[in-house]
Amino acid sequence: MLDTAALEAWFVRLPEVLAATDPVWLVAAIFTGVLAVCMVAVALLWRASLRRARADADRIAEQTTAQTQALHDELTGLKERLQSLSELSLHGQTQLSGALQERLDRVSQHLGEHLQAQQRDTAEQLSQLYQRLSVIDSAQAKIADLTGRVVSLQDILADKQARGAFGQMRMEAIIRDALPSSAYSFQPSLSNGTRPDCIVRLPGTTEPLVIDAKFPLENFERLRTAHEAEARKTAAAQIRQAVGRHVDAIADKYILAGETQDSALMFVPSESVYAEIYEHFPDLIQKAHKRRVIIVSPNMLMLAVQTMLSIVKDARMREQTDVLRKEVSALTQDVAKLAQRAAGLQRHHRLMGEELDKLAGLSETISTRGQRIDALDFDEAQPPAANGRATG
């Protein structure tokens, strides 16, 4: 390393040396001096950079130490937090384990109670099932008895008169349930001596609608029980013949010009028979339409009766509307009379008001004269009262 003290001493002695030195050596010495100065500058720069490097290194070391300390502190805090978290986790795990155990105990208790309740319910249901089985046994006995009664009913329906009575009862039940008693009659007499099963009186006309309930059902039973093609063909032919005769009988006996409606209803007391006619006997339907005989089932008769009921209600409503119109007209006349009387009363009130005004003026005049008399003021120069009725 370069000695700066020696260099400084050499520079102090440099003038003396230059005076006693040969020019050649002087140039060399100058060059050497410049070189030495450069070396000194370089050395000084190097020492300054070294000091800066050491300062930077110290600063970096301090920063590193501070960062290391901060990191150590953070690690210490993190360790403490991890320890706290571990303790909390352990505590929470303990609580969770206790809660789970408690819940498992409750679930076990609830499950035991539920099983006991289910056993009781099962026992009760089995007891009820035994009771229902006994009821079913008694119901089977009743069904057997009812089966015997149905067989007897079939025997009854095998009779033509019994079947007619059955259809009559069904038709009458539908009519009674829907229409008021004044709108129908059962088995009335017509002018030709016939007695239809029912007539329905429609509003707005004196010609009732006839309903016949005597429908031939025996041939349909033969068609239902027939299994051979020839037997079915024979039964179908008998149905066409019987139903066709019945349609002609209704049209001839119950459709009377000027006495009944130009159409009549033929009641079929069975929906299945009605469907059979419309599905397999379209020729009978066409014949009935031509003779103005309408074939109806219980449901169709109920619909027709509901339509008739709507017509009856509408007619009654129109009658009530006429009555209401008359009442409204009378009420309008009464209101007009009331308006006239109110106008007269108002005129009387106006006249009475005018008279009251005059009476008030006269009263004021009398009061003024009384005051003058009390004050002994008989000055004739004062004008009389405004009404002009005062006497001197």
mmCIF file of C-alpha atoms in Angstrom:
data_model
loop_
_atom_site.group_PDB
_atom_site.id
_atom_site.type_symbol
_atom_site.label_atom_id
_atom_site.label_comp_id
_atom_site.label_asym_id
_atom_site.label_seq_id
_atom_site.Cartn_x
_atom_site.Cartn_y
_atom_site.Cartn_z
ATOM 1 C CA MET A 1 0.000 0.000 0.000
ATOM 2 C CA LEU A 2 1.317 3.506 -0.926
ATOM 3 C CA ASP A 3 2.803 5.639 1.958
ATOM 4 C CA THR A 4 1.171 9.049 1.760
ATOM 5 C CA ALA A 5 3.455 10.608 4.386
ATOM 6 C CA ALA A 6 6.555 9.854 2.281
ATOM 7 C CA LEU A 7 4.905 11.340 -0.742
ATOM 8 C CA GLU A 8 4.074 14.510 1.120
ATOM 9 C CA ALA A 9 7.704 14.886 2.268
ATOM 10 C CA TRP A 10 8.922 14.252 -1.246
ATOM 11 C CA PHE A 11 6.682 17.021 -2.588
ATOM 12 C CA VAL A 12 8.080 19.418 0.022
ATOM 13 C CA ARG A 13 11.645 18.739 -1.125
ATOM 14 C CA LEU A 14 10.682 18.783 -4.801
ATOM 15 C CA PRO A 15 11.790 22.435 -5.528
ATOM 16 C CA GLU A 16 15.259 21.850 -4.133
ATOM 17 C CA VAL A 17 15.606 18.696 -6.077
ATOM 18 C CA LEU A 18 14.452 20.358 -9.272
ATOM 19 C CA ALA A 19 17.014 23.145 -8.912
ATOM 20 C CA ALA A 20 19.953 20.754 -8.595
ATOM 21 C CA THR A 21 18.771 18.189 -11.098
ATOM 22 C CA ASP A 22 19.693 17.726 -14.776
ATOM 23 C CA PRO A 23 16.914 18.673 -17.238
ATOM 24 C CA VAL A 24 16.634 15.163 -18.536
ATOM 25 C CA TRP A 25 16.354 13.877 -15.050
ATOM 26 C CA LEU A 26 14.011 16.748 -14.347
ATOM 27 C CA VAL A 27 11.621 15.631 -17.089
ATOM 28 C CA ALA A 28 11.855 12.137 -15.815
ATOM 29 C CA ALA A 29 11.286 13.332 -12.312
ATOM 30 C CA ILE A 30 8.282 15.388 -13.439
ATOM 31 C CA PHE A 31 6.900 12.440 -15.234
ATOM 32 C CA THR A 32 7.541 10.326 -12.226
ATOM 33 C CA GLY A 33 5.882 12.935 -10.042
ATOM 34 C CA VAL A 34 2.836 13.114 -12.282
ATOM 35 C CA LEU A 35 2.684 9.368 -12.251
ATOM 36 C CA ALA A 36 2.980 9.396 -8.492
ATOM 37 C CA VAL A 37 0.241 12.006 -8.262
ATOM 38 C CA CYS A 38 -1.960 9.891 -10.450
ATOM 39 C CA MET A 39 -1.180 6.898 -8.307
ATOM 40 C CA VAL A 40 -1.972 8.936 -5.200
ATOM 41 C CA ALA A 41 -5.283 10.110 -6.739
ATOM 42 C CA VAL A 42 -6.060 6.576 -7.695
ATOM 43 C CA ALA A 43 -5.177 5.442 -4.192
ATOM 44 C CA LEU A 44 -7.303 8.182 -2.668
ATOM 45 C CA LEU A 45 -10.247 7.302 -4.936
ATOM 46 C CA TRP A 46 -9.779 3.660 -4.099
ATOM 47 C CA ARG A 47 -9.717 4.419 -0.370
ATOM 48 C CA ALA A 48 -12.867 6.610 -0.755
ATOM 49 C CA SER A 49 -14.663 3.878 -2.687
ATOM 50 C CA LEU A 50 -13.452 1.384 -0.110
ATOM 51 C CA ARG A 51 -14.839 3.549 2.694
ATOM 52 C CA ARG A 52 -18.153 3.888 0.788
ATOM 53 C CA ALA A 53 -18.213 0.163 0.204
ATOM 54 C CA ARG A 54 -17.590 -0.425 3.898
ATOM 55 C CA ALA A 55 -20.339 2.093 4.753
ATOM 56 C CA ASP A 56 -22.700 0.385 2.305
ATOM 57 C CA ALA A 57 -21.700 -2.973 3.712
ATOM 58 C CA ASP A 58 -22.317 -1.705 7.248
ATOM 59 C CA ARG A 59 -25.634 -0.229 6.222
ATOM 60 C CA ILE A 60 -26.613 -3.429 4.437
ATOM 61 C CA ALA A 61 -25.465 -5.388 7.461
ATOM 62 C CA GLU A 62 -27.567 -3.171 9.728
ATOM 63 C CA GLN A 63 -30.554 -3.486 7.427
ATOM 64 C CA THR A 64 -30.016 -7.225 7.232
ATOM 65 C CA THR A 65 -29.755 -7.372 10.997
ATOM 66 C CA ALA A 66 -32.945 -5.298 11.364
ATOM 67 C CA GLN A 67 -34.767 -7.453 8.820
ATOM 68 C CA THR A 68 -33.467 -10.573 10.491
ATOM 69 C CA GLN A 69 -34.655 -9.238 13.851
ATOM 70 C CA ALA A 70 -38.049 -8.326 12.359
ATOM 71 C CA LEU A 71 -38.267 -11.743 10.747
ATOM 72 C CA HIS A 72 -37.308 -13.306 14.045
ATOM 73 C CA ASP A 73 -39.986 -11.253 15.789
ATOM 74 C CA GLU A 74 -42.542 -12.239 13.193
ATOM 75 C CA LEU A 75 -41.516 -15.856 13.513
ATOM 76 C CA THR A 76 -41.842 -15.554 17.269
ATOM 77 C CA GLY A 77 -45.316 -13.966 16.918
ATOM 78 C CA LEU A 78 -46.287 -16.602 14.376
ATOM 79 C CA LYS A 79 -45.092 -19.307 16.737
ATOM 80 C CA GLU A 80 -47.159 -17.769 19.514
ATOM 81 C CA ARG A 81 -50.221 -17.509 17.240
ATOM 82 C CA LEU A 82 -49.712 -21.089 16.095
ATOM 83 C CA GLN A 83 -49.519 -22.161 19.694
ATOM 84 C CA SER A 84 -52.695 -20.180 20.507
ATOM 85 C CA LEU A 85 -54.381 -21.626 17.437
ATOM 86 C CA SER A 86 -53.308 -25.091 18.510
ATOM 87 C CA GLU A 87 -54.736 -24.496 21.956
ATOM 88 C CA LEU A 88 -57.980 -23.106 20.474
ATOM 89 C CA SER A 89 -58.167 -26.037 18.087
ATOM 90 C CA LEU A 90 -57.623 -28.455 20.919
ATOM 91 C CA HIS A 91 -60.274 -26.670 22.987
ATOM 92 C CA GLY A 92 -62.694 -26.582 20.051
ATOM 93 C CA GLN A 93 -62.034 -30.217 19.297
ATOM 94 C CA THR A 94 -62.763 -31.034 22.908
ATOM 95 C CA GLN A 95 -66.010 -29.042 22.807
ATOM 96 C CA LEU A 96 -66.940 -30.598 19.462
ATOM 97 C CA SER A 97 -66.300 -34.045 20.824
ATOM 98 C CA GLY A 98 -68.463 -33.264 23.840
ATOM 99 C CA ALA A 99 -71.237 -31.801 21.666
ATOM 100 C CA LEU A 100 -71.117 -34.794 19.329
ATOM 101 C CA GLN A 101 -71.273 -37.144 22.251
ATOM 102 C CA GLU A 102 -74.199 -35.228 23.718
ATOM 103 C CA ARG A 103 -75.983 -35.174 20.386
ATOM 104 C CA LEU A 104 -75.364 -38.870 19.877
ATOM 105 C CA ASP A 105 -76.838 -39.491 23.307
ATOM 106 C CA ARG A 106 -79.912 -37.412 22.417
ATOM 107 C CA VAL A 107 -80.249 -39.161 19.057
ATOM 108 C CA SER A 108 -79.963 -42.535 20.735
ATOM 109 C CA GLN A 109 -82.592 -41.542 23.287
ATOM 110 C CA HIS A 110 -84.862 -40.108 20.572
ATOM 111 C CA LEU A 111 -84.369 -43.199 18.428
ATOM 112 C CA GLY A 112 -85.260 -45.419 21.359
ATOM 113 C CA GLU A 113 -88.374 -43.370 22.088
ATOM 114 C CA HIS A 114 -89.294 -43.383 18.385
ATOM 115 C CA LEU A 115 -88.875 -47.153 18.208
ATOM 116 C CA GLN A 116 -91.049 -47.564 21.272
ATOM 117 C CA ALA A 117 -93.674 -45.235 19.824
ATOM 118 C CA GLN A 118 -93.504 -47.080 16.509
ATOM 119 C CA GLN A 119 -93.976 -50.372 18.308
ATOM 120 C CA ARG A 120 -97.025 -48.940 20.051
ATOM 121 C CA ASP A 121 -98.349 -47.573 16.733
ATOM 122 C CA THR A 122 -97.736 -50.911 15.064
ATOM 123 C CA ALA A 123 -99.593 -52.678 17.836
ATOM 124 C CA GLU A 124 -102.483 -50.206 17.529
ATOM 125 C CA GLN A 125 -102.534 -50.552 13.730
ATOM 126 C CA LEU A 126 -102.548 -54.330 14.028
ATOM 127 C CA SER A 127 -105.434 -54.052 16.464
ATOM 128 C CA GLN A 128 -107.258 -51.727 14.064
ATOM 129 C CA LEU A 129 -106.447 -54.120 11.219
ATOM 130 C CA TYR A 130 -108.005 -56.979 13.152
ATOM 131 C CA GLN A 131 -111.057 -54.807 13.747
ATOM 132 C CA ARG A 132 -111.221 -53.895 10.053
ATOM 133 C CA LEU A 133 -110.879 -57.536 9.098
ATOM 134 C CA SER A 134 -113.831 -58.305 11.298
ATOM 135 C CA VAL A 135 -115.714 -55.442 9.638
ATOM 136 C CA ILE A 136 -114.721 -56.822 6.226
ATOM 137 C CA ASP A 137 -116.026 -60.225 7.257
ATOM 138 C CA SER A 138 -119.336 -58.699 8.217
ATOM 139 C CA ALA A 139 -119.296 -56.659 4.985
ATOM 140 C CA GLN A 140 -118.708 -59.838 2.983
ATOM 141 C CA ALA A 141 -121.744 -61.313 4.621
ATOM 142 C CA LYS A 142 -123.709 -58.193 3.706
ATOM 143 C CA ILE A 143 -122.336 -58.354 0.144
ATOM 144 C CA ALA A 144 -123.486 -61.941 -0.130
ATOM 145 C CA ASP A 145 -126.930 -60.858 1.067
ATOM 146 C CA LEU A 146 -126.847 -57.923 -1.376
ATOM 147 C CA THR A 147 -125.875 -60.288 -4.190
ATOM 148 C CA GLY A 148 -128.973 -62.284 -3.468
ATOM 149 C CA ARG A 149 -131.007 -59.103 -3.519
ATOM 150 C CA VAL A 150 -129.432 -58.074 -6.842
ATOM 151 C CA VAL A 151 -130.378 -61.417 -8.293
ATOM 152 C CA SER A 152 -133.908 -60.827 -7.097
ATOM 153 C CA LEU A 153 -133.702 -57.318 -8.642
ATOM 154 C CA GLN A 154 -132.644 -58.882 -11.936
ATOM 155 C CA ASP A 155 -135.603 -61.178 -11.664
ATOM 156 C CA ILE A 156 -137.808 -58.146 -11.064
ATOM 157 C CA LEU A 157 -136.299 -56.335 -14.065
ATOM 158 C CA ALA A 158 -136.932 -59.382 -16.201
ATOM 159 C CA ASP A 159 -140.598 -58.456 -15.984
ATOM 160 C CA LYS A 160 -141.641 -55.848 -18.560
ATOM 161 C CA GLN A 161 -143.901 -53.973 -16.156
ATOM 162 C CA ALA A 162 -141.193 -53.950 -13.472
ATOM 163 C CA ARG A 163 -138.677 -52.522 -15.977
ATOM 164 C CA GLY A 164 -141.175 -49.848 -16.969
ATOM 165 C CA ALA A 165 -141.681 -48.925 -13.332
ATOM 166 C CA PHE A 166 -137.886 -48.774 -12.852
ATOM 167 C CA GLY A 167 -137.472 -46.370 -15.786
ATOM 168 C CA GLN A 168 -140.447 -44.326 -14.557
ATOM 169 C CA MET A 169 -138.883 -43.975 -11.082
ATOM 170 C CA ARG A 170 -135.516 -42.858 -12.491
ATOM 171 C CA MET A 171 -137.161 -40.317 -14.765
ATOM 172 C CA GLU A 172 -139.393 -38.964 -11.981
ATOM 173 C CA ALA A 173 -136.406 -38.629 -9.621
ATOM 174 C CA ILE A 174 -134.493 -36.536 -12.194
ATOM 175 C CA ILE A 175 -137.515 -34.320 -12.894
ATOM 176 C CA ARG A 176 -138.369 -33.788 -9.202
ATOM 177 C CA ASP A 177 -134.774 -32.919 -8.291
ATOM 178 C CA ALA A 178 -134.433 -30.223 -10.954
ATOM 179 C CA LEU A 179 -137.806 -28.590 -11.705
ATOM 180 C CA PRO A 180 -140.389 -26.873 -9.482
ATOM 181 C CA SER A 181 -143.602 -28.827 -8.964
ATOM 182 C CA SER A 182 -145.607 -26.337 -11.001
ATOM 183 C CA ALA A 183 -143.528 -27.047 -14.102
ATOM 184 C CA TYR A 184 -144.357 -30.750 -14.595
ATOM 185 C CA SER A 185 -147.037 -33.428 -14.206
ATOM 186 C CA PHE A 186 -146.775 -37.225 -14.126
ATOM 187 C CA GLN A 187 -149.166 -39.381 -16.197
ATOM 188 C CA PRO A 188 -151.642 -36.639 -17.175
ATOM 189 C CA SER A 189 -154.429 -37.253 -19.674
ATOM 190 C CA LEU A 190 -154.288 -35.900 -23.232
ATOM 191 C CA SER A 191 -157.170 -35.147 -25.543
ATOM 192 C CA ASN A 192 -156.699 -38.461 -27.427
ATOM 193 C CA GLY A 193 -157.117 -40.449 -24.192
ATOM 194 C CA THR A 194 -153.424 -41.336 -23.798
ATOM 195 C CA ARG A 195 -151.496 -40.880 -20.554
ATOM 196 C CA PRO A 196 -147.791 -40.017 -21.097
ATOM 197 C CA ASP A 197 -145.327 -40.677 -18.306
ATOM 198 C CA CYS A 198 -144.514 -36.981 -17.847
ATOM 199 C CA ILE A 199 -145.155 -33.576 -19.353
ATOM 200 C CA VAL A 200 -143.056 -30.462 -18.743
ATOM 201 C CA ARG A 201 -144.669 -27.030 -19.053
ATOM 202 C CA LEU A 202 -142.375 -24.483 -20.700
ATOM 203 C CA PRO A 203 -142.851 -20.733 -20.157
ATOM 204 C CA GLY A 204 -144.203 -18.683 -23.019
ATOM 205 C CA THR A 205 -146.294 -21.503 -24.497
ATOM 206 C CA THR A 206 -149.303 -23.615 -23.540
ATOM 207 C CA GLU A 207 -147.949 -26.709 -25.308
ATOM 208 C CA PRO A 208 -146.075 -29.029 -22.878
ATOM 209 C CA LEU A 209 -143.129 -31.282 -23.694
ATOM 210 C CA VAL A 210 -143.871 -35.026 -23.400
ATOM 211 C CA ILE A 211 -141.401 -37.509 -21.865
ATOM 212 C CA ASP A 212 -141.879 -41.272 -22.248
ATOM 213 C CA ALA A 213 -140.029 -43.705 -19.916
ATOM 214 C CA LYS A 214 -141.308 -47.121 -21.169
ATOM 215 C CA PHE A 215 -138.237 -48.286 -23.114
ATOM 216 C CA PRO A 216 -137.844 -51.906 -24.324
ATOM 217 C CA LEU A 217 -134.716 -53.299 -22.588
ATOM 218 C CA GLU A 218 -135.168 -57.073 -22.925
ATOM 219 C CA ASN A 219 -133.675 -57.336 -26.420
ATOM 220 C CA PHE A 220 -130.538 -55.463 -25.315
ATOM 221 C CA GLU A 221 -130.060 -58.067 -22.577
ATOM 222 C CA ARG A 222 -130.330 -60.797 -25.216
ATOM 223 C CA LEU A 223 -127.739 -58.966 -27.329
ATOM 224 C CA ARG A 224 -125.396 -58.672 -24.351
ATOM 225 C CA THR A 225 -125.579 -62.364 -23.484
ATOM 226 C CA ALA A 226 -125.390 -63.587 -27.076
ATOM 227 C CA HIS A 227 -122.029 -65.152 -28.003
ATOM 228 C CA GLU A 228 -122.706 -66.477 -31.514
ATOM 229 C CA ALA A 229 -122.909 -64.253 -34.554
ATOM 230 C CA GLU A 230 -126.337 -65.544 -35.553
ATOM 231 C CA ALA A 231 -127.744 -64.945 -32.078
ATOM 232 C CA ARG A 232 -126.325 -61.421 -32.032
ATOM 233 C CA LYS A 233 -127.788 -60.715 -35.461
ATOM 234 C CA THR A 234 -131.213 -61.944 -34.339
ATOM 235 C CA ALA A 235 -131.054 -59.855 -31.162
ATOM 236 C CA ALA A 236 -130.034 -56.745 -33.165
ATOM 237 C CA ALA A 237 -132.972 -57.257 -35.536
ATOM 238 C CA GLN A 238 -135.343 -57.585 -32.593
ATOM 239 C CA ILE A 239 -133.899 -54.378 -31.091
ATOM 240 C CA ARG A 240 -134.486 -52.473 -34.338
ATOM 241 C CA GLN A 241 -138.037 -53.763 -34.528
ATOM 242 C CA ALA A 242 -138.935 -53.071 -30.873
ATOM 243 C CA VAL A 243 -137.304 -49.638 -30.642
ATOM 244 C CA GLY A 244 -138.703 -48.627 -34.038
ATOM 245 C CA ARG A 245 -142.247 -49.543 -32.932
ATOM 246 C CA HIS A 246 -141.742 -47.613 -29.706
ATOM 247 C CA VAL A 247 -140.559 -44.522 -31.622
ATOM 248 C CA ASP A 248 -143.623 -44.699 -33.866
ATOM 249 C CA ALA A 249 -145.906 -45.104 -30.845
ATOM 250 C CA ILE A 250 -144.469 -42.027 -29.129
ATOM 251 C CA ALA A 251 -144.721 -39.918 -32.290
ATOM 252 C CA ASP A 252 -148.320 -41.021 -32.966
ATOM 253 C CA LYS A 253 -149.713 -40.801 -29.416
ATOM 254 C CA TYR A 254 -147.829 -37.917 -27.789
ATOM 255 C CA ILE A 255 -147.004 -35.421 -30.556
ATOM 256 C CA LEU A 256 -150.340 -33.638 -31.035
ATOM 257 C CA ALA A 257 -150.558 -30.468 -33.073
ATOM 258 C CA GLY A 258 -151.734 -27.520 -31.016
ATOM 259 C CA GLU A 259 -151.709 -29.523 -27.773
ATOM 260 C CA THR A 260 -148.099 -30.683 -27.211
ATOM 261 C CA GLN A 261 -144.708 -29.708 -28.509
ATOM 262 C CA ASP A 262 -143.702 -30.945 -31.962
ATOM 263 C CA SER A 263 -140.964 -33.050 -30.348
ATOM 264 C CA ALA A 264 -140.975 -35.653 -27.564
ATOM 265 C CA LEU A 265 -138.327 -37.272 -25.389
ATOM 266 C CA MET A 266 -137.812 -41.051 -25.214
ATOM 267 C CA PHE A 267 -136.037 -41.843 -21.911
ATOM 268 C CA VAL A 268 -133.514 -44.715 -21.868
ATOM 269 C CA PRO A 269 -132.850 -45.613 -18.193
ATOM 270 C CA SER A 270 -129.345 -47.001 -18.868
ATOM 271 C CA GLU A 271 -126.233 -45.167 -20.076
ATOM 272 C CA SER A 272 -124.774 -48.376 -21.539
ATOM 273 C CA VAL A 273 -127.932 -49.054 -23.573
ATOM 274 C CA TYR A 274 -127.916 -45.414 -24.735
ATOM 275 C CA ALA A 275 -124.271 -45.754 -25.862
ATOM 276 C CA GLU A 276 -125.091 -49.067 -27.580
ATOM 277 C CA ILE A 277 -127.872 -47.430 -29.583
ATOM 278 C CA TYR A 278 -125.729 -44.494 -30.722
ATOM 279 C CA GLU A 279 -122.758 -46.730 -31.545
ATOM 280 C CA HIS A 280 -124.360 -49.710 -33.302
ATOM 281 C CA PHE A 281 -127.847 -48.570 -34.348
ATOM 282 C CA PRO A 282 -127.500 -45.263 -36.257
ATOM 283 C CA ASP A 283 -130.566 -46.146 -38.332
ATOM 284 C CA LEU A 284 -132.734 -45.995 -35.196
ATOM 285 C CA ILE A 285 -131.290 -42.558 -34.366
ATOM 286 C CA GLN A 286 -132.119 -41.304 -37.862
ATOM 287 C CA LYS A 287 -135.644 -42.708 -37.656
ATOM 288 C CA ALA A 288 -136.190 -41.070 -34.268
ATOM 289 C CA HIS A 289 -135.006 -37.708 -35.634
ATOM 290 C CA LYS A 290 -137.348 -37.981 -38.575
ATOM 291 C CA ARG A 291 -140.279 -38.688 -36.249
ATOM 292 C CA ARG A 292 -139.143 -35.824 -33.940
ATOM 293 C CA VAL A 293 -138.448 -38.206 -31.075
ATOM 294 C CA ILE A 294 -135.277 -37.405 -29.114
ATOM 295 C CA ILE A 295 -133.589 -40.346 -27.357
ATOM 296 C CA VAL A 296 -132.081 -39.310 -24.034
ATOM 297 C CA SER A 297 -130.122 -41.129 -21.317
ATOM 298 C CA PRO A 298 -130.274 -40.187 -17.592
ATOM 299 C CA ASN A 299 -127.380 -37.757 -18.036
ATOM 300 C CA MET A 300 -128.864 -36.252 -21.187
ATOM 301 C CA LEU A 301 -132.282 -35.916 -19.518
ATOM 302 C CA MET A 302 -130.612 -34.185 -16.582
ATOM 303 C CA LEU A 303 -128.911 -31.759 -18.982
ATOM 304 C CA ALA A 304 -132.190 -31.115 -20.808
ATOM 305 C CA VAL A 305 -134.011 -30.566 -17.516
ATOM 306 C CA GLN A 306 -131.313 -28.090 -16.399
ATOM 307 C CA THR A 307 -131.834 -26.220 -19.667
ATOM 308 C CA MET A 308 -135.587 -26.172 -19.028
ATOM 309 C CA LEU A 309 -134.946 -24.889 -15.513
ATOM 310 C CA SER A 310 -132.833 -22.058 -16.964
ATOM 311 C CA ILE A 311 -135.718 -21.192 -19.306
ATOM 312 C CA VAL A 312 -138.179 -21.185 -16.377
ATOM 313 C CA LYS A 313 -135.865 -18.994 -14.314
ATOM 314 C CA ASP A 314 -135.370 -16.635 -17.235
ATOM 315 C CA ALA A 315 -139.151 -16.322 -17.710
ATOM 316 C CA ARG A 316 -139.648 -15.631 -14.014
ATOM 317 C CA MET A 317 -136.863 -13.070 -14.150
ATOM 318 C CA ARG A 318 -138.557 -11.360 -17.091
ATOM 319 C CA GLU A 319 -141.809 -11.285 -15.136
ATOM 320 C CA GLN A 320 -140.012 -9.819 -12.163
ATOM 321 C CA THR A 321 -138.324 -7.348 -14.516
ATOM 322 C CA ASP A 322 -141.728 -6.139 -15.762
ATOM 323 C CA VAL A 323 -142.910 -5.740 -12.175
ATOM 324 C CA LEU A 324 -139.725 -3.916 -11.309
ATOM 325 C CA ARG A 325 -140.111 -1.650 -14.330
ATOM 326 C CA LYS A 326 -143.628 -0.748 -13.209
ATOM 327 C CA GLU A 327 -142.434 -0.055 -9.695
ATOM 328 C CA VAL A 328 -139.585 2.111 -11.016
ATOM 329 C CA SER A 329 -142.065 4.053 -13.192
ATOM 330 C CA ALA A 330 -144.329 4.632 -10.183
ATOM 331 C CA LEU A 331 -141.325 5.652 -8.115
ATOM 332 C CA THR A 332 -140.296 8.137 -10.834
ATOM 333 C CA GLN A 333 -143.766 9.685 -10.765
ATOM 334 C CA ASP A 334 -143.609 9.939 -6.977
ATOM 335 C CA VAL A 335 -140.231 11.654 -7.237
ATOM 336 C CA ALA A 336 -141.683 14.146 -9.740
ATOM 337 C CA LYS A 337 -144.537 14.896 -7.340
ATOM 338 C CA LEU A 338 -142.043 15.283 -4.529
ATOM 339 C CA ALA A 339 -140.025 17.748 -6.651
ATOM 340 C CA GLN A 340 -143.173 19.789 -7.342
ATOM 341 C CA ARG A 341 -144.066 19.899 -3.678
ATOM 342 C CA ALA A 342 -140.501 20.843 -2.794
ATOM 343 C CA ALA A 343 -140.679 23.707 -5.323
ATOM 344 C CA GLY A 344 -143.967 24.908 -3.760
ATOM 345 C CA LEU A 345 -142.486 24.656 -0.286
ATOM 346 C CA GLN A 346 -139.449 26.615 -1.472
ATOM 347 C CA ARG A 347 -141.767 29.326 -2.884
ATOM 348 C CA HIS A 348 -143.633 29.500 0.411
ATOM 349 C CA HIS A 349 -140.329 29.768 2.270
ATOM 350 C CA ARG A 350 -139.268 32.652 0.008
ATOM 351 C CA LEU A 351 -142.539 34.515 0.593
ATOM 352 C CA MET A 352 -142.272 33.819 4.307
ATOM 353 C CA GLY A 353 -138.726 35.214 4.256
ATOM 354 C CA GLU A 354 -139.912 38.403 2.593
ATOM 355 C CA GLU A 355 -142.681 38.779 5.168
ATOM 356 C CA LEU A 356 -140.168 38.167 7.953
ATOM 357 C CA ASP A 357 -137.913 40.894 6.505
ATOM 358 C CA LYS A 358 -140.842 43.324 6.454
ATOM 359 C CA LEU A 359 -141.774 42.317 9.986
ATOM 360 C CA ALA A 360 -138.182 42.947 11.107
ATOM 361 C CA GLY A 361 -138.246 46.428 9.512
ATOM 362 C CA LEU A 362 -141.506 47.269 11.240
ATOM 363 C CA SER A 363 -140.121 46.029 14.533
ATOM 364 C CA GLU A 364 -137.068 48.253 14.062
ATOM 365 C CA THR A 365 -139.294 51.266 13.357
ATOM 366 C CA ILE A 366 -141.364 50.591 16.470
ATOM 367 C CA SER A 367 -138.184 50.259 18.522
ATOM 368 C CA THR A 368 -136.855 53.580 17.161
ATOM 369 C CA ARG A 369 -140.088 55.426 17.977
ATOM 370 C CA GLY A 370 -140.081 53.904 21.453
ATOM 371 C CA GLN A 371 -136.569 55.194 22.017
ATOM 372 C CA ARG A 372 -137.619 58.678 20.810
ATOM 373 C CA ILE A 373 -140.557 58.639 23.155
ATOM 374 C CA ASP A 374 -138.284 57.617 26.007
ATOM 375 C CA ALA A 375 -135.925 60.501 25.127
ATOM 376 C CA LEU A 376 -138.827 62.969 24.559
ATOM 377 C CA ASP A 377 -137.385 63.625 21.092
ATOM 378 C CA PHE A 378 -140.215 64.815 18.835
ATOM 379 C CA ASP A 379 -138.071 66.535 16.235
ATOM 380 C CA GLU A 380 -140.106 66.378 13.009
ATOM 381 C CA ALA A 381 -137.020 67.086 10.955
ATOM 382 C CA GLN A 382 -135.849 63.483 11.391
ATOM 383 C CA PRO A 383 -136.906 61.233 8.516
ATOM 384 C CA PRO A 384 -139.381 58.456 9.172
ATOM 385 C CA ALA A 385 -138.388 54.774 9.112
ATOM 386 C CA ALA A 386 -137.232 53.199 5.875
ATOM 387 C CA ASN A 387 -140.212 50.908 5.451
ATOM 388 C CA GLY A 388 -142.587 53.834 5.116
ATOM 389 C CA ARG A 389 -145.268 52.122 7.229
ATOM 390 C CA ALA A 390 -144.757 54.073 10.504
ATOM 391 C CA THR A 391 -147.641 56.238 11.634
ATOM 392 C CA GLY A 392 -147.113 59.780 13.226
#
